[in-house]
mmCIF file of C-alpha atoms in Angstrom:
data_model
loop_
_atom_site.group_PDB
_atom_site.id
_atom_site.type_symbol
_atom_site.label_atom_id
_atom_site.label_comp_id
_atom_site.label_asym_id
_atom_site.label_seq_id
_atom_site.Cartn_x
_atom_site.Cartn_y
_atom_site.Cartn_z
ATOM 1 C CA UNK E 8 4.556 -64.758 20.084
ATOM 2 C CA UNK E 9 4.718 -64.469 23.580
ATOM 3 C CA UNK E 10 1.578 -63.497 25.354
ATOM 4 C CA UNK E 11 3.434 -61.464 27.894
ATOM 5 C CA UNK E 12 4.400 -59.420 25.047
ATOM 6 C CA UNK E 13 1.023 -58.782 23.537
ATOM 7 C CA UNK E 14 -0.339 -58.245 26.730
ATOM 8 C CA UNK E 15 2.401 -55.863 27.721
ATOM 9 C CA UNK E 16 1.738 -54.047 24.364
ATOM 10 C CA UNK E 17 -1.905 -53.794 25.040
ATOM 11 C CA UNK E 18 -1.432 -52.335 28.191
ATOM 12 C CA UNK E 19 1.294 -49.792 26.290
ATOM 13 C CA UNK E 20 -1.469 -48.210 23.471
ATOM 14 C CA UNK E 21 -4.228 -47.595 26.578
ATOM 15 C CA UNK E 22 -1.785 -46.294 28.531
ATOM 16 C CA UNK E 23 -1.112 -43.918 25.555
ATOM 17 C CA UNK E 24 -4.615 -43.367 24.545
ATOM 18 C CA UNK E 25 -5.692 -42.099 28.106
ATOM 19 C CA UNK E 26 -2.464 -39.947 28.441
ATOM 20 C CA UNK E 27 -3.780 -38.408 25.251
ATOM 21 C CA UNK E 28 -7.487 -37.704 26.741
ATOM 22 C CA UNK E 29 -5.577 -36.543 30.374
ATOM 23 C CA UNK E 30 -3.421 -33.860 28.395
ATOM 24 C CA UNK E 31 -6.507 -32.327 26.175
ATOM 25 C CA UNK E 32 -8.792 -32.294 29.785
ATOM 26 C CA UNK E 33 -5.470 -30.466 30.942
ATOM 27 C CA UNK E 34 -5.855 -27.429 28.554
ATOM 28 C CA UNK E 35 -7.958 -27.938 25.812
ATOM 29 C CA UNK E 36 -6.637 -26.583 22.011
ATOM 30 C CA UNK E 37 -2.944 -26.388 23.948
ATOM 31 C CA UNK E 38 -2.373 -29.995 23.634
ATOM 32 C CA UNK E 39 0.517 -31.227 21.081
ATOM 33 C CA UNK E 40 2.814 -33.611 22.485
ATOM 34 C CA UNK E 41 3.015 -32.514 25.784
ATOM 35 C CA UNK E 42 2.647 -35.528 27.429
ATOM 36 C CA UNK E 43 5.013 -39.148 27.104
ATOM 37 C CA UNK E 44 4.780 -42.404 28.353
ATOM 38 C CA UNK E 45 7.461 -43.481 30.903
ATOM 39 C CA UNK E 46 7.138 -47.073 32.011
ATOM 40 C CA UNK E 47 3.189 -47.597 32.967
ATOM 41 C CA UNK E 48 3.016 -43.675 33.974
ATOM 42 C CA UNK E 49 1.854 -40.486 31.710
ATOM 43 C CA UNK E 50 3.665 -37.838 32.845
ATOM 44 C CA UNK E 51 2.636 -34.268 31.469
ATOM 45 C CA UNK E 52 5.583 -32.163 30.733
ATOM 46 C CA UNK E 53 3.092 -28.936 30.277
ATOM 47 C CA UNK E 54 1.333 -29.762 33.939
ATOM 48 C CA UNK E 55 4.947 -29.299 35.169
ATOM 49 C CA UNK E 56 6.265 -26.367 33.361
ATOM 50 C CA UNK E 57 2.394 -24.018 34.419
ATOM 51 C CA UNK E 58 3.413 -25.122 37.949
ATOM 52 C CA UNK E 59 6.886 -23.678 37.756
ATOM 53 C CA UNK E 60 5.436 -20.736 35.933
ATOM 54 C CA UNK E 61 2.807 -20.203 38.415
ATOM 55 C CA UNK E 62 3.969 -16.791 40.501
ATOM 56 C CA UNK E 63 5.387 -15.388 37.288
ATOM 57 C CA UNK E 64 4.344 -11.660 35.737
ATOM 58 C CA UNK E 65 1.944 -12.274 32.580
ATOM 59 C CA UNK E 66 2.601 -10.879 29.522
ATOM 60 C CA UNK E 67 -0.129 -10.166 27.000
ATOM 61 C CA UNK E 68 1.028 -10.689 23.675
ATOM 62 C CA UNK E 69 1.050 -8.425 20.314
ATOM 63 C CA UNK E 70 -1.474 -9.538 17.360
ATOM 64 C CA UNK E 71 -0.752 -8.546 13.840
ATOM 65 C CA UNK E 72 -1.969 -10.009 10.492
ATOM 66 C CA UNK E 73 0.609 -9.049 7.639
ATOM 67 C CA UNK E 74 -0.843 -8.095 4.388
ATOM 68 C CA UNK E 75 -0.112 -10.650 1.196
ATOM 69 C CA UNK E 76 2.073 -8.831 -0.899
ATOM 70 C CA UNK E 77 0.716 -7.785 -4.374
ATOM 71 C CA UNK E 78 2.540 -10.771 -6.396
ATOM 72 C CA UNK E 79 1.109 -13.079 -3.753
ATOM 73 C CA UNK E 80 -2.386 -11.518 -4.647
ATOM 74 C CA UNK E 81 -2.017 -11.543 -8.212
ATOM 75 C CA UNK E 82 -0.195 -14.927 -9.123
ATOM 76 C CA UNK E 83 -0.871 -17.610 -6.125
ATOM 77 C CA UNK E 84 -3.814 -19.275 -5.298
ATOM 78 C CA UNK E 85 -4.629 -20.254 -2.562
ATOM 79 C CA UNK E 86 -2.415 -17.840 -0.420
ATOM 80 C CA UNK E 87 -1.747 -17.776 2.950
ATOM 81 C CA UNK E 88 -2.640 -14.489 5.757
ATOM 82 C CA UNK E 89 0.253 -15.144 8.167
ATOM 83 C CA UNK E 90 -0.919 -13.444 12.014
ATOM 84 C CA UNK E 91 2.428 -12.376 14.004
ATOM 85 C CA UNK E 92 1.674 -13.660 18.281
ATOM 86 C CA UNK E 93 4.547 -12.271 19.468
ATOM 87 C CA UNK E 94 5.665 -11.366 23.221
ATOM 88 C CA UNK E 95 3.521 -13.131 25.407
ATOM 89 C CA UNK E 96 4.318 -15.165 28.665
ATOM 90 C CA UNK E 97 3.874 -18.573 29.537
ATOM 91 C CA UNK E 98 3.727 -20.139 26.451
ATOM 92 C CA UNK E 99 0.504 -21.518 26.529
ATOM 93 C CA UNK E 100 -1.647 -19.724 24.160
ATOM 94 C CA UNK E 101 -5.018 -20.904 21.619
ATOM 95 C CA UNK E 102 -4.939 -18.958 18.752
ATOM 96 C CA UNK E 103 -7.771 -19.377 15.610
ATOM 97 C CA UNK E 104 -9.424 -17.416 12.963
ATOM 98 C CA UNK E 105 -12.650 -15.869 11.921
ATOM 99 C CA UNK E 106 -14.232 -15.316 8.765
ATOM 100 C CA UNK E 107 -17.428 -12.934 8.787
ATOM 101 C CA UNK E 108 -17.044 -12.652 12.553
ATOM 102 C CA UNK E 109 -17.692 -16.680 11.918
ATOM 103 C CA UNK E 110 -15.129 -19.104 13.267
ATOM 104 C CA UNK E 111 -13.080 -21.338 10.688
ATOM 105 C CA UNK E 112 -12.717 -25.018 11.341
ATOM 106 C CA UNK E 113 -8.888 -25.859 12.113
ATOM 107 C CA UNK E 114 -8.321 -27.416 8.654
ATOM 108 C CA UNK E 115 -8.375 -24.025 7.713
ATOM 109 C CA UNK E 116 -5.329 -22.723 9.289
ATOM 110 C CA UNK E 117 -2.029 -23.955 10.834
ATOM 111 C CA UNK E 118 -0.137 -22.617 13.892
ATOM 112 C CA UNK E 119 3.059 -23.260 14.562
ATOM 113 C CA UNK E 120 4.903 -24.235 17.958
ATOM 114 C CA UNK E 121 5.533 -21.278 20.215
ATOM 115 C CA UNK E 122 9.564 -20.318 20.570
ATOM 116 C CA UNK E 123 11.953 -17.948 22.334
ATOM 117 C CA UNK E 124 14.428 -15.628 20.762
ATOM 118 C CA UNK E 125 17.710 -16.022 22.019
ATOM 119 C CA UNK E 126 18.044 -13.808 25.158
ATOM 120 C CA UNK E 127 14.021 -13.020 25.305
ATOM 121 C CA UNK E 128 11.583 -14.007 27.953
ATOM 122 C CA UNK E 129 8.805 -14.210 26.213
ATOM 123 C CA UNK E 130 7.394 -16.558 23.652
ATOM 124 C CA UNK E 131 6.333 -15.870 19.946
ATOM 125 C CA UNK E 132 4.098 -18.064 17.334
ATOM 126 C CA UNK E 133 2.862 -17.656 13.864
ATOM 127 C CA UNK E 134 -0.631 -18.655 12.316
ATOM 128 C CA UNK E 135 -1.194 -19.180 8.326
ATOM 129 C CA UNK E 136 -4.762 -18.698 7.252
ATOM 130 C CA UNK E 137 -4.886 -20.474 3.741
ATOM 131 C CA UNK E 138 -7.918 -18.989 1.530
ATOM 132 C CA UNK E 139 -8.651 -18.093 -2.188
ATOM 133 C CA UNK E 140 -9.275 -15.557 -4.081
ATOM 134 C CA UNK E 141 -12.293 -17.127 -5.995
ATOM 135 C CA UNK E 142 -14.184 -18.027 -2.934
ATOM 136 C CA UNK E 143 -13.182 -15.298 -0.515
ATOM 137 C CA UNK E 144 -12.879 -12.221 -2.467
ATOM 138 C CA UNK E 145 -14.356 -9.831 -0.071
ATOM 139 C CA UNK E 146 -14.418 -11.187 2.851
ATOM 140 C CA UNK E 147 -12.727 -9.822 6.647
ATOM 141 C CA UNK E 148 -10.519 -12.018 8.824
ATOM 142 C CA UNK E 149 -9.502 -12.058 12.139
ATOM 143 C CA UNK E 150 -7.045 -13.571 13.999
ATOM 144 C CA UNK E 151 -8.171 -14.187 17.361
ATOM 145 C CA UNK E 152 -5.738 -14.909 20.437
ATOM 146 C CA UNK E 153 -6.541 -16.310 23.411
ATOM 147 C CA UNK E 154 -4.050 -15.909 26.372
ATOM 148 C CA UNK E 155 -4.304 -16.301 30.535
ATOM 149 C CA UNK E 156 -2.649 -12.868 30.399
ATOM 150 C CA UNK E 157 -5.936 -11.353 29.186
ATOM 151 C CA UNK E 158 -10.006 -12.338 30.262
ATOM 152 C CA UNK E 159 -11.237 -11.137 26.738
ATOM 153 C CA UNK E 160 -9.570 -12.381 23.510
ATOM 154 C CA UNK E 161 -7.162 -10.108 21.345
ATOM 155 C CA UNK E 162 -7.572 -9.709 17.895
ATOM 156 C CA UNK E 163 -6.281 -8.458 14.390
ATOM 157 C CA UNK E 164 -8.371 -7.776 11.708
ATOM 158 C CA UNK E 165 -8.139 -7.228 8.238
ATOM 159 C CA UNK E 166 -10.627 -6.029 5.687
ATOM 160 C CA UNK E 167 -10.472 -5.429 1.776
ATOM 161 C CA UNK E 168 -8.143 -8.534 1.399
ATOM 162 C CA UNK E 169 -7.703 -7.877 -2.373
ATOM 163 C CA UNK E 170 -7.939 -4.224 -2.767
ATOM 164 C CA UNK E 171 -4.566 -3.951 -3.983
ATOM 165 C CA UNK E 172 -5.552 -5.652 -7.432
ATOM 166 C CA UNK E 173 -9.063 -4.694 -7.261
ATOM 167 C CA UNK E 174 -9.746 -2.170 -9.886
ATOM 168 C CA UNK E 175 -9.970 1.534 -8.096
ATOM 169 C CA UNK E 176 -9.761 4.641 -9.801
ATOM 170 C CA UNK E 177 -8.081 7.149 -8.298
ATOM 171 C CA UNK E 178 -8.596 10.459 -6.683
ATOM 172 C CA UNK E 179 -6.578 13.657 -6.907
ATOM 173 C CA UNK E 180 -5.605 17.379 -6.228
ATOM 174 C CA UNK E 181 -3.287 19.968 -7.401
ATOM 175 C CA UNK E 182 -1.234 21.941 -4.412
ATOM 176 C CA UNK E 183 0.715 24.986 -4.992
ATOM 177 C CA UNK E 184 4.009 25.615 -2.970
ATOM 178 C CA UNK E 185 7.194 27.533 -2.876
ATOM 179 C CA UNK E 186 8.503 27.370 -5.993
ATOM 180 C CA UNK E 187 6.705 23.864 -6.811
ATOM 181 C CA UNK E 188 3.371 22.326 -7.778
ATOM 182 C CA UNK E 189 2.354 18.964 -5.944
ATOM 183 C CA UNK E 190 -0.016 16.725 -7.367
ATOM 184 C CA UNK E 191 -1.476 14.239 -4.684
ATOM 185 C CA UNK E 192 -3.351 11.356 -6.183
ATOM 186 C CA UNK E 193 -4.895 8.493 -3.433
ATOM 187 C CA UNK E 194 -7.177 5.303 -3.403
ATOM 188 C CA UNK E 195 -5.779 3.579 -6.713
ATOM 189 C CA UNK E 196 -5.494 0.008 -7.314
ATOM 190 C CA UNK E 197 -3.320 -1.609 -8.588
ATOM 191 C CA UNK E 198 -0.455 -0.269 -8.325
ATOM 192 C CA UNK E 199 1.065 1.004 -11.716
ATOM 193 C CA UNK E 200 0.308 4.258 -12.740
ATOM 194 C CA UNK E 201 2.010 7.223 -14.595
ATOM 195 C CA UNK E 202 1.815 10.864 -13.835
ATOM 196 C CA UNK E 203 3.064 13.336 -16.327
ATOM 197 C CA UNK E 204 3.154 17.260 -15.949
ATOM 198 C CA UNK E 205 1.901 19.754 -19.141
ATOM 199 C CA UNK E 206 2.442 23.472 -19.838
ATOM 200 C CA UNK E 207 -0.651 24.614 -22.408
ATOM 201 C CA UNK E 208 -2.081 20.792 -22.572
ATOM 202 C CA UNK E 209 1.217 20.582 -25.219
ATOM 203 C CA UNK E 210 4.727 20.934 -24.265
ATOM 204 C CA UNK E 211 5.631 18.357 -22.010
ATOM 205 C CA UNK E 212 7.786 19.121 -18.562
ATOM 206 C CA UNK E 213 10.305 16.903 -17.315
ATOM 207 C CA UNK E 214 11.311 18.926 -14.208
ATOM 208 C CA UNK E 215 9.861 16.994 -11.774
ATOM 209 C CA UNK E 216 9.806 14.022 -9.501
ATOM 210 C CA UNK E 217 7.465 11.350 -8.907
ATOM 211 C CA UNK E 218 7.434 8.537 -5.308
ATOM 212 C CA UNK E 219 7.209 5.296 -5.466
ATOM 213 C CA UNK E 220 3.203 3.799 -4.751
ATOM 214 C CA UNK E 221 3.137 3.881 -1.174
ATOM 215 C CA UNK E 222 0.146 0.993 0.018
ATOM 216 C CA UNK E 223 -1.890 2.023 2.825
ATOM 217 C CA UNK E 224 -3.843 0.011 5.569
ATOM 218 C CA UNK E 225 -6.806 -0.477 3.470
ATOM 219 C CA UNK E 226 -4.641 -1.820 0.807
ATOM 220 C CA UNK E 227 -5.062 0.927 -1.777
ATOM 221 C CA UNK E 228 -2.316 2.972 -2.845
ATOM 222 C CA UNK E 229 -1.188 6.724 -2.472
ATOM 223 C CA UNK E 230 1.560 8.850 -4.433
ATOM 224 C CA UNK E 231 2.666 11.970 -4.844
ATOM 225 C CA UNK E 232 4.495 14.158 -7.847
ATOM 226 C CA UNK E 233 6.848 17.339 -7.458
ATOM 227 C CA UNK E 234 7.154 19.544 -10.705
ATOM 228 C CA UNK E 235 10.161 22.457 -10.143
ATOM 229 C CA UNK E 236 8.620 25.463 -11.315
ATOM 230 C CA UNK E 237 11.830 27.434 -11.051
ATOM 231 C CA UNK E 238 12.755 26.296 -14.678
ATOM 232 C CA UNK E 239 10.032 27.159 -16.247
ATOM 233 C CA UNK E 240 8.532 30.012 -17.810
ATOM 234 C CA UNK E 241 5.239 30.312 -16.883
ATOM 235 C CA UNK E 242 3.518 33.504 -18.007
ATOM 236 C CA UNK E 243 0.130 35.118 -16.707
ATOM 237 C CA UNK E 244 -2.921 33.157 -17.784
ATOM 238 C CA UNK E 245 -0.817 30.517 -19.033
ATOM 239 C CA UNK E 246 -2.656 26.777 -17.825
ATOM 240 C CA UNK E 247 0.086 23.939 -16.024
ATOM 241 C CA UNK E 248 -2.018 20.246 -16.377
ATOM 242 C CA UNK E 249 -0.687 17.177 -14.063
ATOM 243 C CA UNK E 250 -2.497 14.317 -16.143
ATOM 244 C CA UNK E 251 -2.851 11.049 -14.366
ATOM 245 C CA UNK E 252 -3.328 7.585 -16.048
ATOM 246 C CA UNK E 253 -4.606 4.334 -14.406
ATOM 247 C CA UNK E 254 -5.472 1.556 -16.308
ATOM 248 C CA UNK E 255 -8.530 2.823 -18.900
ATOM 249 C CA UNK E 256 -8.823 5.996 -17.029
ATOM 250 C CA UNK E 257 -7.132 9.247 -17.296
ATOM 251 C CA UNK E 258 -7.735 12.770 -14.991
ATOM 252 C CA UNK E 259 -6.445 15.891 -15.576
ATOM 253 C CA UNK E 260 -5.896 18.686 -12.557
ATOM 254 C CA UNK E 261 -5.007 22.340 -14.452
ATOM 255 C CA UNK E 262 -3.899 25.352 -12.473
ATOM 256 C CA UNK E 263 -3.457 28.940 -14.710
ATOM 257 C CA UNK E 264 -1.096 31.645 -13.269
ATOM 258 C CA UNK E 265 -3.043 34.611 -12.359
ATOM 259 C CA UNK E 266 -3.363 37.780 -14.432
ATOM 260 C CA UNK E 267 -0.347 39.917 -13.094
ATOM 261 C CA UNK E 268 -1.890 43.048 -14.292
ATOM 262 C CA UNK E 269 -5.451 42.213 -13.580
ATOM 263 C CA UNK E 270 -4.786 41.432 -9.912
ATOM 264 C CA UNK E 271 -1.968 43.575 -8.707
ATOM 265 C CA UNK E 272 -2.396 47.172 -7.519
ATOM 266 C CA UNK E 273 0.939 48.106 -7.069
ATOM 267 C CA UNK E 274 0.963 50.314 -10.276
ATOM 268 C CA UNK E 275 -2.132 52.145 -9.409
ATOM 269 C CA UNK E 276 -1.183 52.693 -6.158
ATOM 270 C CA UNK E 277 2.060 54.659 -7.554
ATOM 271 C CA UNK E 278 -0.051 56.771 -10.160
ATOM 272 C CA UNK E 279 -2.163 57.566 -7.099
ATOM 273 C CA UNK E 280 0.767 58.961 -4.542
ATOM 274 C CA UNK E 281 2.303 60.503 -8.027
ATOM 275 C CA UNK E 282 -1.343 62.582 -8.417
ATOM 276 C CA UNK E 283 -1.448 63.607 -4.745
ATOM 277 C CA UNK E 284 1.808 64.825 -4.699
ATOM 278 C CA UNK E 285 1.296 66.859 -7.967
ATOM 279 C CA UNK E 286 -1.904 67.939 -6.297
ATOM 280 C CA UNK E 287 0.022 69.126 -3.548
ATOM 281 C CA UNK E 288 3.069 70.777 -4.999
ATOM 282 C CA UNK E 289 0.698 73.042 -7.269
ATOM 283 C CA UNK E 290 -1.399 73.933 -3.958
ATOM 284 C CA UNK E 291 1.670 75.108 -2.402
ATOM 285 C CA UNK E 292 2.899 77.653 -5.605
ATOM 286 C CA UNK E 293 -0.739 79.047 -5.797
ATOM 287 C CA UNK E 294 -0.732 79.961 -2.244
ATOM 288 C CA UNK E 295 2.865 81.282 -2.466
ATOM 289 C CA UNK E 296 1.911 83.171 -5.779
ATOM 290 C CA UNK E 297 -1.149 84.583 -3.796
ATOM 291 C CA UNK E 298 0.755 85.846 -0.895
ATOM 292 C CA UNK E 299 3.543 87.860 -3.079
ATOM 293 C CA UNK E 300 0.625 89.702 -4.662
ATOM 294 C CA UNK E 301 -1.107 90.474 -1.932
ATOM 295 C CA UNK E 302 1.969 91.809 -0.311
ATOM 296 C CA UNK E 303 2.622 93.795 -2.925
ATOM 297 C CA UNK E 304 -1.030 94.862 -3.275
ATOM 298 C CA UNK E 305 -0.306 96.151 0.788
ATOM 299 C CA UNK E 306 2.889 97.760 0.048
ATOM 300 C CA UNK E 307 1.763 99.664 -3.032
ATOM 301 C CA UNK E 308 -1.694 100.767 -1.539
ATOM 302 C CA UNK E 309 0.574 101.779 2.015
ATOM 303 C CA UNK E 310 3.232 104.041 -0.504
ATOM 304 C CA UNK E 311 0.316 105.463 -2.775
ATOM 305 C CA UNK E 312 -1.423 106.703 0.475
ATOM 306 C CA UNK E 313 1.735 108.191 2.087
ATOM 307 C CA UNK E 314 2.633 110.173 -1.049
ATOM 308 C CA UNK E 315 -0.769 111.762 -1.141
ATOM 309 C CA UNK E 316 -0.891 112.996 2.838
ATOM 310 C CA UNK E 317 2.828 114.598 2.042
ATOM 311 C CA UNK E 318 1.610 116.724 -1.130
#
């Protein structure tokens, strides 16, 4: 071989192994493959493109962690917790992860190259935090952002990573509305539950409507059910049971109708005006009764005196 050649090669991989060092002194944790070798020179692509962005408005970006979904929970392992960066400008932008408010070692994670949306002006990137469900089960993570746009870093944090197929039992109440009973029931996990409505802890109702689990931020779950009391016959001191299951566990919320009778005054209020009125009708015929006779008591006691004088 020609020692031109080797010497010429030589020259190549130090030329490529201190363009390597230059770029990471450039902007440490920003580095990946921003810099090429063109003839004996390393030129730094990312140098150039700050410079032209120097002058420009910053944009912070948007952090979000989106939650595993419950099959991811409940058949993979490991899973990944994928953190949205979205909308920030330049592109240059370190993000990593915490554990515990402790920081996780890059083999932990894996970001992605930052991109534009067609027609946008601002760059977005993903991050996917790989952990299991053995080791980490109830540990918080955050995904921490670091960005020239903002002097302290930017975060998203989530807790309670596998409350959604962590056993919780759930809590509930009974509402009354127009024309409807609502049973809320809140803070389950996992998911599947039934709800079915009772008139006497017996005959079963149908007339109603149950939602679909709705997952919240903690990662519990929340639903609601609607029974149509227009249909039914519900009589005074009769008892109306919602009767929720969850796995092993089953609660029961009654309401009774009130007494009609016992708690209305509208008859005794009648009877009442009826006795005043009588009251006052036989008033009035004992004072008219008393006046005739008196009248005629006058009249007779005038005539009797009159007829005497004359004889």
């Amino acid at each position: 071989m020609n020692s031109s050649y080797i010497k010429h090669d030589t020259f190549f991989l130090h030329t490529i192994y201190w363009c390597v060092l230059f770029a990471i002194s450039l902007s440490p944790g920003f580095f990946s493959d921003s810099c090429v070798i063109s003839g004996s020179c390393c030129v730094c692509s990312r140098a150039a493109t700050r410079a032209s962005e120097q002058g420009t408005e910053l944009y912070p970006p948007t952090v979000k962690i989106t939650q595993p979904t419950v099959d991811e929970l409940s058949i993979s392992d490991p899973f990944a917790i994928i953190c949205h960066v979205s909308g920030f400008f330049p592109s240059d932008i370190r993000v990593y992860w915490k554990e515990e408010d402790q920081r996780l070692p890059p083999t932990h994670f894996t970001n992605s190259p930052t991109w534009k949306y067609t027609g946008s002006s601002t760059y977005s990137m993903i991050s996917r935090l790989n952990i299991s469900k053995i080791k980490n089960k109830e540990s918080t993570y955050s995904c921490v952002v670091r960005h020239e746009s903002s002097e302290t870093p930017l975060q998203s944090t989530i807790t309670d990573v596998f409350a959604s197929v962590t056993h919780n039992r759930p809590s509930a109440t009974l509402l009354q509305g127009s024309g409807e009973l609502v049973c809320l029931v809140f803070g389950f996990s996992p998911a599947t539950i039934i709800i079915t409505w009772f008139l006497d802890d017996t005959k079963g109702l149908l007339d109603y409507n149950t939602s679909e689990p709705h997952r919240g931020p903690d990662g519990k779950f929340n639903i609601q059910s609607r029974l149509n009391l227009s249909r039914i016959t519900w009589l005074p001191g009769a008892n109306i049971t919602c009767r929720v299951t969850h796995a092993n566990s089953t609660l029961s919320l009654d309401v009774s109708k009130p007494d009609s009778l016992k708690d209305c005054n509208f008859f005794d209020d009648i009877m009442h005006v009826e006795v005043n009125q009588d009251t006052g009708v036989e008033s009035w015929y004992f004072a008219f009764t008393f006046l005739v006779l008196f009248l005629t008591s006058f009249i007779y006691g005038v005539s009797a005196t009159m007829i005497k004088t004359r004889s």
